[in-house]
Coordinates of N, CA and C in Angstrom, one line a residue:
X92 N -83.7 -91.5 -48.0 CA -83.0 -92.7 -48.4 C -83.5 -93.9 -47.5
X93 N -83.8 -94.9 -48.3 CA -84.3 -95.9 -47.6 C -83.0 -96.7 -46.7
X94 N -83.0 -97.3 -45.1 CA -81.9 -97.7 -44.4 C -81.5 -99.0 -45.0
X95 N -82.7 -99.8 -45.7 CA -83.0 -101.4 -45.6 C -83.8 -101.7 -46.7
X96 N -83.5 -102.7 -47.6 CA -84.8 -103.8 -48.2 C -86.0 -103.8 -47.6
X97 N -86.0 -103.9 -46.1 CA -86.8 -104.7 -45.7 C -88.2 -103.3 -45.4
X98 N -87.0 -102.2 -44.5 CA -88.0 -100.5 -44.9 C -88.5 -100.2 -45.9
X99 N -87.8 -100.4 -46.9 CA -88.4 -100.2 -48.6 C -89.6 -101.0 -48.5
X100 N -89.6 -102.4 -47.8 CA -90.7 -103.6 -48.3 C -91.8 -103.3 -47.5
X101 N -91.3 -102.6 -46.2 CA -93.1 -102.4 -45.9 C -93.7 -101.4 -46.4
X102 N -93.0 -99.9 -46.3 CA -93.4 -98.8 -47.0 C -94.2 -99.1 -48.6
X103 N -93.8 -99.8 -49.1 CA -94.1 -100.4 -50.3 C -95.2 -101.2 -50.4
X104 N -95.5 -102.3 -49.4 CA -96.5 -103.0 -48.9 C -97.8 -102.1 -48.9
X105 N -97.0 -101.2 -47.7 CA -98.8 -100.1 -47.5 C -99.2 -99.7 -49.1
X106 N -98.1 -99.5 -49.5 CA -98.6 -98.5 -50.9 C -99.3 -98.9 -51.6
X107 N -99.1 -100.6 -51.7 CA -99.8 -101.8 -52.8 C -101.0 -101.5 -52.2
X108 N -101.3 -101.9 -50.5 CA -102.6 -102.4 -50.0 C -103.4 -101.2 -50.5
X109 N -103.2 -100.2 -50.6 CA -103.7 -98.6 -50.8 C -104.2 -98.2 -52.0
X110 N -103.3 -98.8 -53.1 CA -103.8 -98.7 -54.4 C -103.8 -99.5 -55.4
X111 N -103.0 -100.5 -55.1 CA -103.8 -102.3 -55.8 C -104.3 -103.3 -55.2
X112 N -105.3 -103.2 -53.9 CA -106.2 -103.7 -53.5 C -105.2 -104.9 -52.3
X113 N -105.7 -105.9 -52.2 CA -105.2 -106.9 -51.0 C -104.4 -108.1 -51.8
X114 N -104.9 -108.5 -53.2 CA -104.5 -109.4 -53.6 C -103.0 -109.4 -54.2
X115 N -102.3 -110.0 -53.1 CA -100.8 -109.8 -53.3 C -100.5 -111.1 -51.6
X116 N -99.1 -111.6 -52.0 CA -98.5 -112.3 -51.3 C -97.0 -111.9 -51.5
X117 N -96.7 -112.0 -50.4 CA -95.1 -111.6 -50.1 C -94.0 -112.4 -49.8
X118 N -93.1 -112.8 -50.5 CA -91.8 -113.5 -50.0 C -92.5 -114.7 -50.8
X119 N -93.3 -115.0 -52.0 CA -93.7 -116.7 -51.7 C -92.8 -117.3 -52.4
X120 N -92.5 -118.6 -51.4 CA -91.4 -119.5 -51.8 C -92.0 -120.8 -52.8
X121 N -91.0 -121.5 -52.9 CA -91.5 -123.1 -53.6 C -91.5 -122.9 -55.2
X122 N -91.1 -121.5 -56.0 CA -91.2 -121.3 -56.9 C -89.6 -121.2 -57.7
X123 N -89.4 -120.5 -58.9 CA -88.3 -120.4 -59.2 C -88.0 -118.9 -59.2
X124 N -87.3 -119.1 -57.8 CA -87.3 -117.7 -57.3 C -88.2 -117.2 -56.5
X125 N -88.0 -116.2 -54.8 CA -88.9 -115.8 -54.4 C -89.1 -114.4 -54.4
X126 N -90.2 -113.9 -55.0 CA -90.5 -112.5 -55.8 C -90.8 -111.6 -54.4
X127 N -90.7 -110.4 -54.1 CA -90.7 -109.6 -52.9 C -92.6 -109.7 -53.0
X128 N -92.9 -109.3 -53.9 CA -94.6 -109.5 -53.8 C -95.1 -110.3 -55.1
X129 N -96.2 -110.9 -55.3 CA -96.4 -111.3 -55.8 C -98.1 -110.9 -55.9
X130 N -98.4 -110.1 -57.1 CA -100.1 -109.7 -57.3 C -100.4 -110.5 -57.9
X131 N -101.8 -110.9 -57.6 CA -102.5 -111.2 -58.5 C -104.1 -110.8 -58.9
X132 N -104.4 -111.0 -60.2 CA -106.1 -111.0 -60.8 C -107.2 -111.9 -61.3
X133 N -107.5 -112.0 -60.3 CA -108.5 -113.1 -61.1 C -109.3 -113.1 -62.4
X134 N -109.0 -113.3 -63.1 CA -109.9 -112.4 -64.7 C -110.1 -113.2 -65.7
X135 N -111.7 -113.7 -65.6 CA -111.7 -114.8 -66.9 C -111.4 -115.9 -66.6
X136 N -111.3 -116.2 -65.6 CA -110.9 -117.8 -65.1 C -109.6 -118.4 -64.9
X137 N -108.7 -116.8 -65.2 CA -107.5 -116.9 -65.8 C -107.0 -116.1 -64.9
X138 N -105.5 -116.2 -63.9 CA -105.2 -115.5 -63.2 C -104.2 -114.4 -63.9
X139 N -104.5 -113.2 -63.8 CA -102.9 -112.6 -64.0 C -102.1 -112.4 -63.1
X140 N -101.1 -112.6 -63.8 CA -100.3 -112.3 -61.9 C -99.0 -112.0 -62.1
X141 N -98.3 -111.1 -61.6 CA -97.4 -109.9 -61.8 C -96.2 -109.9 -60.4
X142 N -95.0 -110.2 -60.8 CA -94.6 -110.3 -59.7 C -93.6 -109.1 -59.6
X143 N -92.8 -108.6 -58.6 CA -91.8 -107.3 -58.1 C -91.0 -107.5 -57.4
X144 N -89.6 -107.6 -57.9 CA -88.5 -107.5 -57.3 C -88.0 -106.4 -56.6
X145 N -87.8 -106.1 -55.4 CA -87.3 -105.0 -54.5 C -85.8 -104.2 -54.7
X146 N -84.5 -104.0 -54.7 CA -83.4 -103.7 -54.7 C -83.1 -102.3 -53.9
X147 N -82.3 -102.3 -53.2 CA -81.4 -100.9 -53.0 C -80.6 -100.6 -53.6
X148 N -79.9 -101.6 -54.5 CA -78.6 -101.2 -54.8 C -78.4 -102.0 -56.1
X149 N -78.2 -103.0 -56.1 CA -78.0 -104.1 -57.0 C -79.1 -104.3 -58.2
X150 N -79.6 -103.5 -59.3 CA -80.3 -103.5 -60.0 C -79.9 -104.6 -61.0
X151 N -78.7 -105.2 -61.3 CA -78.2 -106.1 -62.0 C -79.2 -107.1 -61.8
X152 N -78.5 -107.4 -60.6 CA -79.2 -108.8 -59.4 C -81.1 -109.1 -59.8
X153 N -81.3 -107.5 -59.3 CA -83.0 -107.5 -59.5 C -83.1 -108.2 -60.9
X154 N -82.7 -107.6 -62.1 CA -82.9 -107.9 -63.7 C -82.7 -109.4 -63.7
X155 N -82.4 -110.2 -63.3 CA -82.0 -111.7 -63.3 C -83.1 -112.5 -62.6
X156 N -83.3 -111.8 -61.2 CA -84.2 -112.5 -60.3 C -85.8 -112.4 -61.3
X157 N -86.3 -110.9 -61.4 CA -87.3 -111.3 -61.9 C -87.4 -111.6 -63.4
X158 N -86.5 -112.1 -64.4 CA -86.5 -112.7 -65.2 C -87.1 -114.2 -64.9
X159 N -86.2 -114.4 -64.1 CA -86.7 -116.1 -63.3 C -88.1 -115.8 -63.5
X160 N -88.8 -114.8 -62.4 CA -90.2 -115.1 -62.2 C -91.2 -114.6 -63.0
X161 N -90.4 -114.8 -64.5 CA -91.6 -114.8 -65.3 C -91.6 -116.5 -66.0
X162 N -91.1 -117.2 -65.2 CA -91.7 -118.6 -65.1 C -93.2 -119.0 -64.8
X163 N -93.4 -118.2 -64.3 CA -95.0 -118.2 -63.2 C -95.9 -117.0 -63.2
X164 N -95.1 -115.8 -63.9 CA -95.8 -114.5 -64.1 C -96.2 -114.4 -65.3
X165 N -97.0 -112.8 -65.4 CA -97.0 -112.5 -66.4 C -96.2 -111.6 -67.1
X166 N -96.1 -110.9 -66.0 CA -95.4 -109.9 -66.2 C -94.5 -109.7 -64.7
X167 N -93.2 -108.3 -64.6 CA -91.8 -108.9 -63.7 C -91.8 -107.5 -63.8
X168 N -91.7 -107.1 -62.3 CA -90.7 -105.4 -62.7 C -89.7 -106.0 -61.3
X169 N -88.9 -104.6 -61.5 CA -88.1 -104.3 -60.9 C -87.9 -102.8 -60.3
X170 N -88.0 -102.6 -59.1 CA -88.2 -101.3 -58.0 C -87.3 -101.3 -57.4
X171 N -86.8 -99.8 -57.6 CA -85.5 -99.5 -57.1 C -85.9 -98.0 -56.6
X172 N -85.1 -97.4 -55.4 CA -85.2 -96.5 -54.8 C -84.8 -95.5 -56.3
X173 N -84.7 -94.1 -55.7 CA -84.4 -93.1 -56.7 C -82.9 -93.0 -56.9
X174 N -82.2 -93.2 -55.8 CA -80.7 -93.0 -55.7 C -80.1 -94.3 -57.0
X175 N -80.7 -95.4 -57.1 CA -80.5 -96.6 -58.1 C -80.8 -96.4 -59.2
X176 N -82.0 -95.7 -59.7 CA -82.7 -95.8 -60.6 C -81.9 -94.7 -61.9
X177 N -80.7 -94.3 -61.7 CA -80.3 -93.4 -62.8 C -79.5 -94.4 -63.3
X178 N -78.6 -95.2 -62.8 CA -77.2 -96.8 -63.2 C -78.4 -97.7 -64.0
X179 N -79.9 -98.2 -63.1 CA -80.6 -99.0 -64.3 C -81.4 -98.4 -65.3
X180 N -81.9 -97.0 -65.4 CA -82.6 -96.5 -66.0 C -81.2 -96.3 -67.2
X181 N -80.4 -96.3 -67.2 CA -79.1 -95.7 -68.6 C -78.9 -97.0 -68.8
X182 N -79.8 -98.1 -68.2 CA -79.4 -99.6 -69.2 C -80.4 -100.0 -69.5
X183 N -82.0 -99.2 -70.1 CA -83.3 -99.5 -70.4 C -83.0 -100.5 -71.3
X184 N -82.8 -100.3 -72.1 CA -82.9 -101.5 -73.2 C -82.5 -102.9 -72.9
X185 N -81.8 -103.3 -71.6 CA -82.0 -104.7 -71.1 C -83.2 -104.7 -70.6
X186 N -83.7 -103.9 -69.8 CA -85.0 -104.0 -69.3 C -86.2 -104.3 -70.7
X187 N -86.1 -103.5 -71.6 CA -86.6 -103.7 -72.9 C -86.7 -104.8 -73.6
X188 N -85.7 -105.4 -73.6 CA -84.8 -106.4 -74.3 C -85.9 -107.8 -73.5
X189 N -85.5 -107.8 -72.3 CA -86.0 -109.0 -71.4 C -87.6 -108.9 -71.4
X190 N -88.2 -107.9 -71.4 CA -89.7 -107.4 -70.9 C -89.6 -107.6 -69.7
X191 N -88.5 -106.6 -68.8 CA -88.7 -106.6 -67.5 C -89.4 -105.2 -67.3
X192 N -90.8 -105.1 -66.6 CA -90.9 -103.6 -66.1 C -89.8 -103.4 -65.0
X193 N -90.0 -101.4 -65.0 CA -88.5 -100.5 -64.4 C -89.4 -99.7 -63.6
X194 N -89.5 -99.5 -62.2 CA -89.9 -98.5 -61.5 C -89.5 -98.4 -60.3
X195 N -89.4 -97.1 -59.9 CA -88.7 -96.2 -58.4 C -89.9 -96.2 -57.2
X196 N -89.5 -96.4 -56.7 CA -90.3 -96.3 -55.1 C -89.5 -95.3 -54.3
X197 N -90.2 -94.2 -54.4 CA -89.8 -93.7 -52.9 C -89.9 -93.4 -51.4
X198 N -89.1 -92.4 -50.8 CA -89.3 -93.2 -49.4 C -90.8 -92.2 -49.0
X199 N -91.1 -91.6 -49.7 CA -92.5 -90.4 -49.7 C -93.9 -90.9 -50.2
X200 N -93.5 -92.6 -51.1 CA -94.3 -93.3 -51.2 C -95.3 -93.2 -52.7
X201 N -94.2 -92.2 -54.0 CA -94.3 -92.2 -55.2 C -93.7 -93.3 -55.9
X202 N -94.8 -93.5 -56.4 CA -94.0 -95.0 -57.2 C -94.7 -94.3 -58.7
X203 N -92.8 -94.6 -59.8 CA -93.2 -94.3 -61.1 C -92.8 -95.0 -61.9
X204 N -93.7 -95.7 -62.3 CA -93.3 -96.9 -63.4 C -92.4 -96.1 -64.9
X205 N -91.4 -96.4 -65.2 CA -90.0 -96.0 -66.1 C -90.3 -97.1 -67.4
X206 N -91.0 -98.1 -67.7 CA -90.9 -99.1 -68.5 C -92.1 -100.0 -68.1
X207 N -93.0 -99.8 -68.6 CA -94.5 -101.0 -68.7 C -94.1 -102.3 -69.9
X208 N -93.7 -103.4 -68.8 CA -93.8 -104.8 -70.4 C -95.1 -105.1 -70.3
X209 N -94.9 -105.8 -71.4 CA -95.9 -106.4 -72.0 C -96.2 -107.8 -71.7
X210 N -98.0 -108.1 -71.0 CA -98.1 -109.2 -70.5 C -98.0 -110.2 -71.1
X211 N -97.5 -111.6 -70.7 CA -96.7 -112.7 -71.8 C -97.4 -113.9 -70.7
X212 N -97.7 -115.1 -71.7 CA -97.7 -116.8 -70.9 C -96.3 -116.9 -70.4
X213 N -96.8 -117.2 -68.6 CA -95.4 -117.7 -68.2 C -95.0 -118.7 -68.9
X214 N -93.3 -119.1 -68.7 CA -92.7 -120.1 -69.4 C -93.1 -121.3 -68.9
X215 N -93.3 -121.7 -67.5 CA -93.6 -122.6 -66.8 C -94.8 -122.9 -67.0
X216 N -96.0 -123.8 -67.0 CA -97.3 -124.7 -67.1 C -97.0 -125.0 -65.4
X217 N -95.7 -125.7 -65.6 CA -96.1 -126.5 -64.0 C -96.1 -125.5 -62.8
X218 N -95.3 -124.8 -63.0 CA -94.9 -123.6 -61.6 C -95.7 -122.5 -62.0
X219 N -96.3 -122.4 -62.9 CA -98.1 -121.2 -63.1 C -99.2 -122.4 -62.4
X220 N -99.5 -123.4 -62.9 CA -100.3 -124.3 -61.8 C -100.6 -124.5 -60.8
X221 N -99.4 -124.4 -60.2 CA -99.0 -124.4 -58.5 C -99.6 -123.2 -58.1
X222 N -98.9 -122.4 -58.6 CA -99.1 -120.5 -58.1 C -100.8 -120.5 -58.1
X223 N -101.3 -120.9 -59.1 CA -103.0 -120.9 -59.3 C -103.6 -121.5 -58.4
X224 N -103.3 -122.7 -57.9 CA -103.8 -123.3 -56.6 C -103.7 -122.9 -55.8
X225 N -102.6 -122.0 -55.4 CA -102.3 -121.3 -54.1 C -103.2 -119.9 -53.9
X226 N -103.3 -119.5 -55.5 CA -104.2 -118.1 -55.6 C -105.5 -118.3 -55.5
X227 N -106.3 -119.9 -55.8 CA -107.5 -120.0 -56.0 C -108.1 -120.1 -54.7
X228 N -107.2 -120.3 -53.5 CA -107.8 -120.2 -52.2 C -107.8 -118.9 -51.4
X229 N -107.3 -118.2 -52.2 CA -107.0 -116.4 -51.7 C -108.1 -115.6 -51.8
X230 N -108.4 -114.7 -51.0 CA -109.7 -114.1 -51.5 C -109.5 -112.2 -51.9
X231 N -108.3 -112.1 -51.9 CA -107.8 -110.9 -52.5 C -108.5 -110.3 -53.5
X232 N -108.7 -108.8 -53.6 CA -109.7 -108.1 -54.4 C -108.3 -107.0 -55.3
X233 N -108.6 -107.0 -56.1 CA -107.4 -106.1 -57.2 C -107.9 -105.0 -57.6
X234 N -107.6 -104.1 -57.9 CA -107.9 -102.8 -58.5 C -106.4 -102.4 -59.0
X235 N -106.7 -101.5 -60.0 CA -105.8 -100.8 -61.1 C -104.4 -101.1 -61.3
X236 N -104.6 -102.8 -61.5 CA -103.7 -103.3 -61.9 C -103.3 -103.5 -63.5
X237 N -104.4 -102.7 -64.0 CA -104.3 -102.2 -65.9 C -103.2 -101.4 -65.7
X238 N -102.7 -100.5 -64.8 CA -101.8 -99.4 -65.0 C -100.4 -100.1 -65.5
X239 N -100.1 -101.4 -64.6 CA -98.6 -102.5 -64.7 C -98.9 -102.9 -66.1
X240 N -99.5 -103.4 -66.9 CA -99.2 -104.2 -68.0 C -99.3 -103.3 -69.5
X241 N -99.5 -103.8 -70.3 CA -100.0 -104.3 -72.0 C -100.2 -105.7 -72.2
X242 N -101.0 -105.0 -72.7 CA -101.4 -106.6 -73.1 C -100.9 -107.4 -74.2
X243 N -100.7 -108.8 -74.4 CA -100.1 -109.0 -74.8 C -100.8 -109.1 -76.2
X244 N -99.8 -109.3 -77.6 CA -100.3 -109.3 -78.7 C -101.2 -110.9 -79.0
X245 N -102.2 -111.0 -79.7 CA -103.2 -112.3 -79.6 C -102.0 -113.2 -80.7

């Protein structure tokens, strides 16, 4: 059992640097909402970019926050330890409903995605612009970041 958010956030951290490459920012503020990480892909001239809400406990909370940050995303999950994940996992169909991705982080450092959404245009133009200027100076490399999404329908 994780003690803290904040033990979840680094244990989590290594996990991203390990198997979705570097391109990721943490805590970024100035947006609507600040998402625990924030990936991105450079692809096509066109950034994708995927942001993750953290929780111990409060899976409600998470469902709200990263709703927000699909102002600027493409796609939003929500990661909850295993002890959490049976209360949000028996309310999929909000996760469904919203196109929030659902997945568990453990403290052994399995992460299983429960619900893949579907990548969508953030709602925001202005606060995806911002985010892109901030990403276009990044020099972050991505890998198997196909596993988070779908794509969206043309």
């Amino acid at each position: 059992m994780f003690v803290s958010e904040n033990e979840m956030s680094l244990k989590f951290e290594k996990y991203v640097r390990e198997n979705f490459g570097n391109a990721y920012m943490k805590e970024v503020s100035g947006l609507f909402g600040r998402p625990d990480f924030l990936f991105y892909s450079k692809k096509n001239e066109k950034n994708l970019i995927i942001s993750f809400e953290l929780k111990l406990h409060n899976w409600k909370r998470a469902l709200i926050q990263a709703f927000r940050y699909k102002s600027f995303s493409n796609t939003a999950y929500v990661v909850l330890p295993e002890m959490t994940m049976e209360k949000a996992e028996s309310n999929l169909e909000l996760f469904k409903n919203y196109n929030i991705g659902l997945a568990t982080f453990t403290e052994d450092n399995n992460f299983l995605i429960k619900y893949i959404p579907t990548s969508t245009t953030p709602y925001s133009d202005n606060l995806t612009q911002k985010l892109n200027t901030v990403i276009k100076k990044k020099r972050g490399k991505a890998k198997n970041m196909d596993i988070l999404i779908l794509e969206e329908n043309p």
